[in-house]
PDB file of N, CA and C in Angstrom:
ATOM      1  N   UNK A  37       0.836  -1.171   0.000  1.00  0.00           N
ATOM      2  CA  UNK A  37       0.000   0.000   0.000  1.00  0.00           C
ATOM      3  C   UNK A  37       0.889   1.245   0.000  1.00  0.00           C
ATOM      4  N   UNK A  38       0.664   2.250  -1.114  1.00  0.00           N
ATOM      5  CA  UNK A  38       1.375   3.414  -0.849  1.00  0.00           C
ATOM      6  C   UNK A  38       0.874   4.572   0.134  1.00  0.00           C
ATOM      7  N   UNK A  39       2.248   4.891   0.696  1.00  0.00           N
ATOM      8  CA  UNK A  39       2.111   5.900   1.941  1.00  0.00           C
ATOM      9  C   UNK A  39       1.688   7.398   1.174  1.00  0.00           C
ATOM     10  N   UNK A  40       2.088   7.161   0.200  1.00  0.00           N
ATOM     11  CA  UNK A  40       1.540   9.032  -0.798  1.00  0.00           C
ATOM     12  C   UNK A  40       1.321   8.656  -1.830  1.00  0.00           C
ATOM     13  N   UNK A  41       0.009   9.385  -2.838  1.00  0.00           N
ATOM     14  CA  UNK A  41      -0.260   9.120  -4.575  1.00  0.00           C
ATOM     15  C   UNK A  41      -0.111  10.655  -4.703  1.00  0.00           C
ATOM     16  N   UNK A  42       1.125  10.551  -5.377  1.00  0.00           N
ATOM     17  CA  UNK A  42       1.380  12.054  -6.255  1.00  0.00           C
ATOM     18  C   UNK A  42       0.395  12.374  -7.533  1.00  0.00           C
ATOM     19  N   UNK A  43      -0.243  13.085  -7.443  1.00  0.00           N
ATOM     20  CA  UNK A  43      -1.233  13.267  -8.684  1.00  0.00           C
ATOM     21  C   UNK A  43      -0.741  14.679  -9.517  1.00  0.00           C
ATOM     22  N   UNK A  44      -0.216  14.357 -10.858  1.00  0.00           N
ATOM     23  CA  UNK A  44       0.174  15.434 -11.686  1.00  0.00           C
ATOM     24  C   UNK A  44      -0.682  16.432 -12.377  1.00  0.00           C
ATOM     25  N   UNK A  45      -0.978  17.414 -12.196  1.00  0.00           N
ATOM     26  CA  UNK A  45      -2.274  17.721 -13.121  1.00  0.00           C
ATOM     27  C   UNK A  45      -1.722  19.525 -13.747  1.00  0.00           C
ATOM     28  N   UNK A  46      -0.924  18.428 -14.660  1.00  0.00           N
ATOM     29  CA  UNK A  46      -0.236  19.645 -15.567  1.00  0.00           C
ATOM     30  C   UNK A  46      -1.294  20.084 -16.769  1.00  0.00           C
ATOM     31  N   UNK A  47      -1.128  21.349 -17.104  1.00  0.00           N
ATOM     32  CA  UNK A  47      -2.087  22.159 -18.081  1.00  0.00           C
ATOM     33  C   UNK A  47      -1.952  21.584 -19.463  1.00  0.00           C
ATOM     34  N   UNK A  48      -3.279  20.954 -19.914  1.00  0.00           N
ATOM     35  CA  UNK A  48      -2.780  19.917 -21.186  1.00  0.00           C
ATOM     36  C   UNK A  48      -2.009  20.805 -22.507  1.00  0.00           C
ATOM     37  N   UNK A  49      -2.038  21.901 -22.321  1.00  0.00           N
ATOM     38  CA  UNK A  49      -1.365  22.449 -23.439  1.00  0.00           C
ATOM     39  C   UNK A  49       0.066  21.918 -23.203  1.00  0.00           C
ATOM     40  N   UNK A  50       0.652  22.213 -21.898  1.00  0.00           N
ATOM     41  CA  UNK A  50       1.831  21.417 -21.248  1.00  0.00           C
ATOM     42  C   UNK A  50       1.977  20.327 -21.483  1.00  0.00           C
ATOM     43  N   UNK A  51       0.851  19.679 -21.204  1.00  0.00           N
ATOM     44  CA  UNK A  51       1.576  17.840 -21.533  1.00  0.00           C
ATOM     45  C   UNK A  51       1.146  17.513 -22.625  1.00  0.00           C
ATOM     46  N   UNK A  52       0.603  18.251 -23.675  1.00  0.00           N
ATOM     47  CA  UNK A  52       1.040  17.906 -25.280  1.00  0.00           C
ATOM     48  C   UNK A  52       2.207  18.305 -25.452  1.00  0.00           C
ATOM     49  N   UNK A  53       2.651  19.615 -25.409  1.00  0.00           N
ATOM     50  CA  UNK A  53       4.006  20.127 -25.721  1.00  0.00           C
ATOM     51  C   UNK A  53       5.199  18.890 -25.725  1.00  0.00           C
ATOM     52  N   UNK A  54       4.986  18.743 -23.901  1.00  0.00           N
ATOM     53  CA  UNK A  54       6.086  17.642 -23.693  1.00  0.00           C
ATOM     54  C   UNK A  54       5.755  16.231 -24.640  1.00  0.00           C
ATOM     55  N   UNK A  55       4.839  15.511 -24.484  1.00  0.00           N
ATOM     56  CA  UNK A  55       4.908  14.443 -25.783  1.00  0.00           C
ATOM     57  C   UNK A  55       5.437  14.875 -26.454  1.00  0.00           C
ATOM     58  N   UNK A  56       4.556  15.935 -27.377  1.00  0.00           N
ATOM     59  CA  UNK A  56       5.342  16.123 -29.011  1.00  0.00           C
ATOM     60  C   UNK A  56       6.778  16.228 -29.180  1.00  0.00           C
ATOM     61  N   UNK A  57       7.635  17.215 -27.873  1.00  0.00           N
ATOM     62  CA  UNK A  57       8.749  17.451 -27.612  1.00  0.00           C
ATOM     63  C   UNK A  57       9.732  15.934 -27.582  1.00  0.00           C
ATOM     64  N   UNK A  58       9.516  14.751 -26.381  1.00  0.00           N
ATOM     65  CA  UNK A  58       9.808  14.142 -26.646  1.00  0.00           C
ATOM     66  C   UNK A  58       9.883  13.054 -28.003  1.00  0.00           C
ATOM     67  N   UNK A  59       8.398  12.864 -28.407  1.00  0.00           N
ATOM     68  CA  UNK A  59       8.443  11.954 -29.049  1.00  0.00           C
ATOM     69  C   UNK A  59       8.859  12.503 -30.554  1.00  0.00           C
ATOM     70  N   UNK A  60       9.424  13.928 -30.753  1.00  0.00           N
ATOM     71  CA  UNK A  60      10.414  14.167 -31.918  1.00  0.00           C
ATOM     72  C   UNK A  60      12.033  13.716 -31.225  1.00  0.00           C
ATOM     73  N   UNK A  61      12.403  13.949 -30.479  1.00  0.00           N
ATOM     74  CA  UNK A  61      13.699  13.405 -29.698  1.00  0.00           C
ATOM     75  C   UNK A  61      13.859  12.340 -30.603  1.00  0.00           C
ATOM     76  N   UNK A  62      12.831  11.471 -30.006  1.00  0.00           N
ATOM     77  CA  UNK A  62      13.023   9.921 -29.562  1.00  0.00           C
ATOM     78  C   UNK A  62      13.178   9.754 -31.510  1.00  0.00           C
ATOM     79  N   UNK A  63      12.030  10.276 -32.210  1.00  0.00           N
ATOM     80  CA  UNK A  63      12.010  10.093 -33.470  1.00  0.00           C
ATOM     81  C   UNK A  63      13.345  10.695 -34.433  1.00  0.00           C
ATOM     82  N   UNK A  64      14.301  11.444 -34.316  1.00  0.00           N
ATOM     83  CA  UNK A  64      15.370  11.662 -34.072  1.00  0.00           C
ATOM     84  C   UNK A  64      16.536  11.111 -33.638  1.00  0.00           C
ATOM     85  N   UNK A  65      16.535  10.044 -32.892  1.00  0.00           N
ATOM     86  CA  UNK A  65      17.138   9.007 -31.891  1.00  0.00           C
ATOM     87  C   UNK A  65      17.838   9.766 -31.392  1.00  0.00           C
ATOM     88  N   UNK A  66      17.576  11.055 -30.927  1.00  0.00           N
ATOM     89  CA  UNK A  66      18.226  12.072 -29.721  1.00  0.00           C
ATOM     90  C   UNK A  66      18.076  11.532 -28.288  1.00  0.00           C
ATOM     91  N   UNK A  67      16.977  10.572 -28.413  1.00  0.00           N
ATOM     92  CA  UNK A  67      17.014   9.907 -26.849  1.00  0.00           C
ATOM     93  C   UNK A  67      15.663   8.620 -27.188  1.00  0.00           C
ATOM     94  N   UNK A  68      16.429   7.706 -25.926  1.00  0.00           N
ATOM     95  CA  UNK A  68      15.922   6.451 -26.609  1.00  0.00           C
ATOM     96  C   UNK A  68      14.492   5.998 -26.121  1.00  0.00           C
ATOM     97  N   UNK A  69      13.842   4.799 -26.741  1.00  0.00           N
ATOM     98  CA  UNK A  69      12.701   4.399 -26.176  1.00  0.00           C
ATOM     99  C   UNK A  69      12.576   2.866 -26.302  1.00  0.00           C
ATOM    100  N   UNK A  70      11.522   2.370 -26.168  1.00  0.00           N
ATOM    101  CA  UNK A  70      11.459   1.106 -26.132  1.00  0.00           C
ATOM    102  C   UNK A  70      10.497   0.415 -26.971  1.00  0.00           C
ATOM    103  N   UNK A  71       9.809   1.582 -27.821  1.00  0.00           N
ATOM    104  CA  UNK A  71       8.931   1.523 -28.590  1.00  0.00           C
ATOM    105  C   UNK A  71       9.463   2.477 -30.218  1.00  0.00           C
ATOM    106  N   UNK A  72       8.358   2.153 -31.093  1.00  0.00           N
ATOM    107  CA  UNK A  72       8.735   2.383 -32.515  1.00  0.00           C
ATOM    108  C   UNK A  72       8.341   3.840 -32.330  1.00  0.00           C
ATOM    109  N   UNK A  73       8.972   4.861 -32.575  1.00  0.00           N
ATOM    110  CA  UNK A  73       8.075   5.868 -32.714  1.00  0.00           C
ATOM    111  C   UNK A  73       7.710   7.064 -34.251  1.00  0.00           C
ATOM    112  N   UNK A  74       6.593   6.272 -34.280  1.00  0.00           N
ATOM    113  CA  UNK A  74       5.793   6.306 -35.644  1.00  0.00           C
ATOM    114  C   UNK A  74       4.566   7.339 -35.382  1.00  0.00           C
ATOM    115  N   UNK A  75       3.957   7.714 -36.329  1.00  0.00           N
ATOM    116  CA  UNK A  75       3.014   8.525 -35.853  1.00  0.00           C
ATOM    117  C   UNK A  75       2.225   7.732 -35.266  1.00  0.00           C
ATOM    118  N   UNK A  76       1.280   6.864 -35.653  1.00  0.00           N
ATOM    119  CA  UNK A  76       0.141   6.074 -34.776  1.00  0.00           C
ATOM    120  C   UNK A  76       0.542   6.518 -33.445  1.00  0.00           C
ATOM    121  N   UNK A  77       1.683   5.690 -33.037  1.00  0.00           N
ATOM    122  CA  UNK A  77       2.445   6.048 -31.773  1.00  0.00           C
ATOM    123  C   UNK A  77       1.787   7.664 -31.216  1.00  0.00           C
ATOM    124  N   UNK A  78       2.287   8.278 -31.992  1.00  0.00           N
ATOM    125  CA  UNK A  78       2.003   9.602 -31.510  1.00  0.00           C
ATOM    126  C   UNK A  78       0.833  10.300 -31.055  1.00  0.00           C
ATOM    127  N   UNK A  79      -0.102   9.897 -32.156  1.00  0.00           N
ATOM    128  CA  UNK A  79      -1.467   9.800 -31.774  1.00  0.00           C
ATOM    129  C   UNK A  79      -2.417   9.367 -30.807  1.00  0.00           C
ATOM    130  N   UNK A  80      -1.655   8.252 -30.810  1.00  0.00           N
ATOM    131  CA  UNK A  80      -2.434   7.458 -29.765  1.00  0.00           C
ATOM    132  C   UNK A  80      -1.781   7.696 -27.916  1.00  0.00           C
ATOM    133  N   UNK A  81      -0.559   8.540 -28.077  1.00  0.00           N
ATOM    134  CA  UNK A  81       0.044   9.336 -27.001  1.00  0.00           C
ATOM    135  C   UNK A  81      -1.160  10.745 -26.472  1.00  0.00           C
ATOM    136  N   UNK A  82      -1.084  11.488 -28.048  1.00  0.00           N
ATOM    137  CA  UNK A  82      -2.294  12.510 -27.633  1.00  0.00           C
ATOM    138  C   UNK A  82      -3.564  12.251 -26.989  1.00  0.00           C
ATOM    139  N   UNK A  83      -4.139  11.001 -27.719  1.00  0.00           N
ATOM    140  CA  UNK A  83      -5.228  10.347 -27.265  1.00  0.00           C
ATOM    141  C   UNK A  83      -5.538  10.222 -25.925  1.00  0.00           C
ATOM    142  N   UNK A  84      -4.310   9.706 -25.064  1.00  0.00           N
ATOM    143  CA  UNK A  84      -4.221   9.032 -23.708  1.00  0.00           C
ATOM    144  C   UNK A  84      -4.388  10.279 -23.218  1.00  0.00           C
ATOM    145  N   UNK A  85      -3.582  11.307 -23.269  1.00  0.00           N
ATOM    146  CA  UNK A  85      -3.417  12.841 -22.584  1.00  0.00           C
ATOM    147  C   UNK A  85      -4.706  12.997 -22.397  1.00  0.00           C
ATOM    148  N   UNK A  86      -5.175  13.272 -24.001  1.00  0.00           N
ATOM    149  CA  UNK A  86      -7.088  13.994 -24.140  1.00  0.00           C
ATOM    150  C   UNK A  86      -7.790  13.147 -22.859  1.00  0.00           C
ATOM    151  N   UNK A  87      -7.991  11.901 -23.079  1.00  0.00           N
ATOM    152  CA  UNK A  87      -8.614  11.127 -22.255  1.00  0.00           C
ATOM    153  C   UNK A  87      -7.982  11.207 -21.112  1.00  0.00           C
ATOM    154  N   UNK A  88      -7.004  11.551 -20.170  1.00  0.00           N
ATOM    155  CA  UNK A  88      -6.789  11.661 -18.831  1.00  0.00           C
ATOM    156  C   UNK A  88      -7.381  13.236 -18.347  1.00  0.00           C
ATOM    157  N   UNK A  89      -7.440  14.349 -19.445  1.00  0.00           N
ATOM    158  CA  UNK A  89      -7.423  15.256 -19.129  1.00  0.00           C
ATOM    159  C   UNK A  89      -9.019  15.492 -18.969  1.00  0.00           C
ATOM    160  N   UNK A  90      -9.686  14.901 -19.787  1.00  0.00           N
ATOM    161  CA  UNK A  90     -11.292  15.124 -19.524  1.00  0.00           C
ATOM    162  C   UNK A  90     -11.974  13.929 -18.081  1.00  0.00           C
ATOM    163  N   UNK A  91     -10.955  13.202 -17.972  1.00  0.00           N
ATOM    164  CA  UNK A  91     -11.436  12.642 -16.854  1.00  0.00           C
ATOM    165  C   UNK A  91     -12.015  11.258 -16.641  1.00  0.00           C
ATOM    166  N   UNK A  92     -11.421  10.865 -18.705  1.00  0.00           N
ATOM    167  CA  UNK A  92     -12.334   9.342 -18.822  1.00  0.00           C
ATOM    168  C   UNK A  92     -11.444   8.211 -18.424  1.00  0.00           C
ATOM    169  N   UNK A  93     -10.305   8.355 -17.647  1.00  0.00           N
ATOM    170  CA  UNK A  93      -9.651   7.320 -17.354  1.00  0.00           C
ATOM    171  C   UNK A  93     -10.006   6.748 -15.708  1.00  0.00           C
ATOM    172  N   UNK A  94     -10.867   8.324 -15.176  1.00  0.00           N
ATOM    173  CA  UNK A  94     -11.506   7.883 -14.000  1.00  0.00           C
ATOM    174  C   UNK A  94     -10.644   7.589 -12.686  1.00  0.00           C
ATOM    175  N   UNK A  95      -9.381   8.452 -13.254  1.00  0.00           N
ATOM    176  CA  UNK A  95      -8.661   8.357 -12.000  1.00  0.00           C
ATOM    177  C   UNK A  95      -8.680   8.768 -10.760  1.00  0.00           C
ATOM    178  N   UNK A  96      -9.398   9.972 -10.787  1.00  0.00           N
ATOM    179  CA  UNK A  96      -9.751  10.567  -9.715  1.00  0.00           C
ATOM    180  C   UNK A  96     -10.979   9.909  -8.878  1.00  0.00           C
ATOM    181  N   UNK A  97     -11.694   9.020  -9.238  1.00  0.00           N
ATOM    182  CA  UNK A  97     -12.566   8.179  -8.730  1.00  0.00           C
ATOM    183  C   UNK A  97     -11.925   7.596  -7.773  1.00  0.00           C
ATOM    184  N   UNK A  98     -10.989   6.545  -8.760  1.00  0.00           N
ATOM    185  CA  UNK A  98     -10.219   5.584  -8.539  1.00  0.00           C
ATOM    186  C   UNK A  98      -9.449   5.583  -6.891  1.00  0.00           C
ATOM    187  N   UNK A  99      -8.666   7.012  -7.142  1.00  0.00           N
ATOM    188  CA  UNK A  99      -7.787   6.953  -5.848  1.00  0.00           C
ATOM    189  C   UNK A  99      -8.835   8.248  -4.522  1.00  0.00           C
ATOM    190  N   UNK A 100     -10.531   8.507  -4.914  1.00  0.00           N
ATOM    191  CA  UNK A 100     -11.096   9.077  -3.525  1.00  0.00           C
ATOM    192  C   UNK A 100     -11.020   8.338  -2.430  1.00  0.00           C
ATOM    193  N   UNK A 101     -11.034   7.055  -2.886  1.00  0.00           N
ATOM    194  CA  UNK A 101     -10.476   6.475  -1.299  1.00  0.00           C
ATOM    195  C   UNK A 101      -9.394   6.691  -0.307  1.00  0.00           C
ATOM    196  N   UNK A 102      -9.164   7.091  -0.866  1.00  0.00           N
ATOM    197  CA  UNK A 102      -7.602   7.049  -0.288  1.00  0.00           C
ATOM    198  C   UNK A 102      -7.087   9.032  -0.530  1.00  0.00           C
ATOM    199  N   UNK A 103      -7.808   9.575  -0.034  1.00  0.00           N
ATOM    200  CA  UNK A 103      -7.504  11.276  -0.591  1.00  0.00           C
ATOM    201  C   UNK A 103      -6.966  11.762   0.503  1.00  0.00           C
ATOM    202  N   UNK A 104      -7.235  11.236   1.737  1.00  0.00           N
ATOM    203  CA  UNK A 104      -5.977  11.907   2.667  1.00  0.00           C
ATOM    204  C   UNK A 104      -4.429  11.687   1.936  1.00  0.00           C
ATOM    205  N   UNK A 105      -4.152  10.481   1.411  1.00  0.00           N
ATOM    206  CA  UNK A 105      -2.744  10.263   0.688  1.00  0.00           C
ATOM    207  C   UNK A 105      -2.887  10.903  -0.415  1.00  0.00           C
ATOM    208  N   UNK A 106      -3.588  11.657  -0.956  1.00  0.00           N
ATOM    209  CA  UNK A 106      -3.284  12.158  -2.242  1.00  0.00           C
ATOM    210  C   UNK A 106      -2.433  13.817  -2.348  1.00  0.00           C
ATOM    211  N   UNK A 107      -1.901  14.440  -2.737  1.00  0.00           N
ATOM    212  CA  UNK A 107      -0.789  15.463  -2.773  1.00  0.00           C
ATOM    213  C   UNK A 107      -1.032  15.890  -4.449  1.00  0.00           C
ATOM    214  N   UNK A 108      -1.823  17.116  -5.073  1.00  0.00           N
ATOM    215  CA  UNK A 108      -1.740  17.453  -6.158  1.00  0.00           C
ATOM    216  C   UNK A 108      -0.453  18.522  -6.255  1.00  0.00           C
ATOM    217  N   UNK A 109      -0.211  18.264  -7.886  1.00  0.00           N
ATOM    218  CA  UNK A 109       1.150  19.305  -8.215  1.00  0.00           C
ATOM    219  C   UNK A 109       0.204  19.347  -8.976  1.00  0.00           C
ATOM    220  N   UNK A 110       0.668  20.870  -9.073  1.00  0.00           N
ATOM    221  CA  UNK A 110      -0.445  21.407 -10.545  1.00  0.00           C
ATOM    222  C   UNK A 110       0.965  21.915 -11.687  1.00  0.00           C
ATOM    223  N   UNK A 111       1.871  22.472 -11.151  1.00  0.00           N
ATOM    224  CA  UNK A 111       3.025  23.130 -12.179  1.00  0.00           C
ATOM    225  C   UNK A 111       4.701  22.847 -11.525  1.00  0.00           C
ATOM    226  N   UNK A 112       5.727  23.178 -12.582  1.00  0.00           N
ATOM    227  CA  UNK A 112       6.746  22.954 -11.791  1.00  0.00           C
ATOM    228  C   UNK A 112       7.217  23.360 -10.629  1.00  0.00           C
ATOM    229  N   UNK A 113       6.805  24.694 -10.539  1.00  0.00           N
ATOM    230  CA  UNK A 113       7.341  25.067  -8.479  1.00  0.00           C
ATOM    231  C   UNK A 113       6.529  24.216  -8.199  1.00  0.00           C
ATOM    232  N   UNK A 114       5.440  24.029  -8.223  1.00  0.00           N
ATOM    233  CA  UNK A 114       4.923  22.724  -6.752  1.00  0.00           C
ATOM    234  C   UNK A 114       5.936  21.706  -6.745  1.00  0.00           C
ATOM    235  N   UNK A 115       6.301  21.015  -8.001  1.00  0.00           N
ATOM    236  CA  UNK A 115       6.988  20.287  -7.980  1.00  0.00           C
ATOM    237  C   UNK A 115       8.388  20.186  -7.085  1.00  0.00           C
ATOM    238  N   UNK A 116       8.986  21.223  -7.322  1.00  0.00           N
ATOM    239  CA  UNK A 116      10.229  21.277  -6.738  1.00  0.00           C
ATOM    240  C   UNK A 116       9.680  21.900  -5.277  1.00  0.00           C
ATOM    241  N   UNK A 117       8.726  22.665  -5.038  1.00  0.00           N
ATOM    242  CA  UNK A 117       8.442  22.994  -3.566  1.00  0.00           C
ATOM    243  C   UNK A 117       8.514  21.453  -2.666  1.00  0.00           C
ATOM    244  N   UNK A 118       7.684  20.615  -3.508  1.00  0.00           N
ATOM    245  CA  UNK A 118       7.481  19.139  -2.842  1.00  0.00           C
ATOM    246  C   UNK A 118       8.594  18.388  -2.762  1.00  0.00           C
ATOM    247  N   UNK A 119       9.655  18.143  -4.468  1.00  0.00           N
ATOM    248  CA  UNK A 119      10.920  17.669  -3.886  1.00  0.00           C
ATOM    249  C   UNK A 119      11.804  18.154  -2.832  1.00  0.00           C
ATOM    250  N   UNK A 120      12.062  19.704  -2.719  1.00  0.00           N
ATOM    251  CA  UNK A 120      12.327  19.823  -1.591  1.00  0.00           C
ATOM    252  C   UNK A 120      11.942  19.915  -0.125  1.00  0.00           C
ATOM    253  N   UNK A 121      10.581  19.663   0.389  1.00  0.00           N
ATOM    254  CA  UNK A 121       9.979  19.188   1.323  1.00  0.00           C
ATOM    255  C   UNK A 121      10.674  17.809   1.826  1.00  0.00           C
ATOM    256  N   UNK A 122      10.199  16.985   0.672  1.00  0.00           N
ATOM    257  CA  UNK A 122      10.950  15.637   0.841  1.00  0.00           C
ATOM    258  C   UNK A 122      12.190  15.734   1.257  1.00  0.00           C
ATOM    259  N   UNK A 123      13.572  16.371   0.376  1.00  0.00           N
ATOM    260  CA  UNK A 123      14.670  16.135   0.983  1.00  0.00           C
ATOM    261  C   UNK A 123      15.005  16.830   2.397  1.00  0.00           C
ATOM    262  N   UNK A 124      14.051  18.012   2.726  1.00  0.00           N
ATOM    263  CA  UNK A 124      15.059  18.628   3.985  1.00  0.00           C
ATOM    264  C   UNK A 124      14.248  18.102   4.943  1.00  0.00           C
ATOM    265  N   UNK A 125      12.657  16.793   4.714  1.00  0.00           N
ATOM    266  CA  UNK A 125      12.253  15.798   5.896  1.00  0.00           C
ATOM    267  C   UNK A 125      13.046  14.634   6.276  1.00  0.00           C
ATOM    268  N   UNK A 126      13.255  14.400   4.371  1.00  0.00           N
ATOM    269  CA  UNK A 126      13.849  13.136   4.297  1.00  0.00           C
ATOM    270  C   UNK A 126      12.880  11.629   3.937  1.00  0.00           C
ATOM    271  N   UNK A 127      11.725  12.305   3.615  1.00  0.00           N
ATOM    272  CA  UNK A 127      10.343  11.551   3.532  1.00  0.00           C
ATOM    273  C   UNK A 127      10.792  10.618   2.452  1.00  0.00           C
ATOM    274  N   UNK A 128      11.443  10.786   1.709  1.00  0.00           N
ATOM    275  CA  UNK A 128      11.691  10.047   0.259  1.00  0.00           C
ATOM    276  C   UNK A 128      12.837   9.134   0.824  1.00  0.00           C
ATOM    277  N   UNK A 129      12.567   8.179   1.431  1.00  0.00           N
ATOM    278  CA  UNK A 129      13.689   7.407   2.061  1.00  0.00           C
ATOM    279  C   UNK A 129      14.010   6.115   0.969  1.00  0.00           C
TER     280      UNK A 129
END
């Protein structure tokens, strides 16, 4: 059982950017993957985003049980506000 569910809820203009960003890298072989990356690929990357971002993957259902453990980051300072929480507790053991 996890002691924290980090929930990311970056601005989808943001987490298209980053796909597209990466998955030209990767298509490039500027950095590697483990998969072909073809358009389908790509598409079906956007797809997943669209569908997490409207809410049909139902994640937020999923983990109300458990919402005292939940911790949203909405952008990168939260992010790093939280990694550094962690290191000067030490929570990230």
């Amino acid at each position: 059982m996890a002691d924290t569910i980090i929930l990311l809820e970056i601005s989808p203009k943001l987490g298209n950017y980053r796909i597209i960003k990466r998955w030209v890298k990767q298509r490039l072989g500027i950095e590697e993957c483990i998969y072909n990356p073809r358009y389908q690929m790509l598409k079906c990357m956007l797809q997943w985003s669209k569908n997490y971002n409207e809410g049909k993957d139902n994640l937020k259902d999923r983990i109300s049980p458990y919402k005292e453990k939940v911790i949203t980051l909405k952008n990168n300072k939260d992010i790093h506000i939280f990694l550094e929480e962690c290191l000067n507790t030490k929570k990230l053991a």
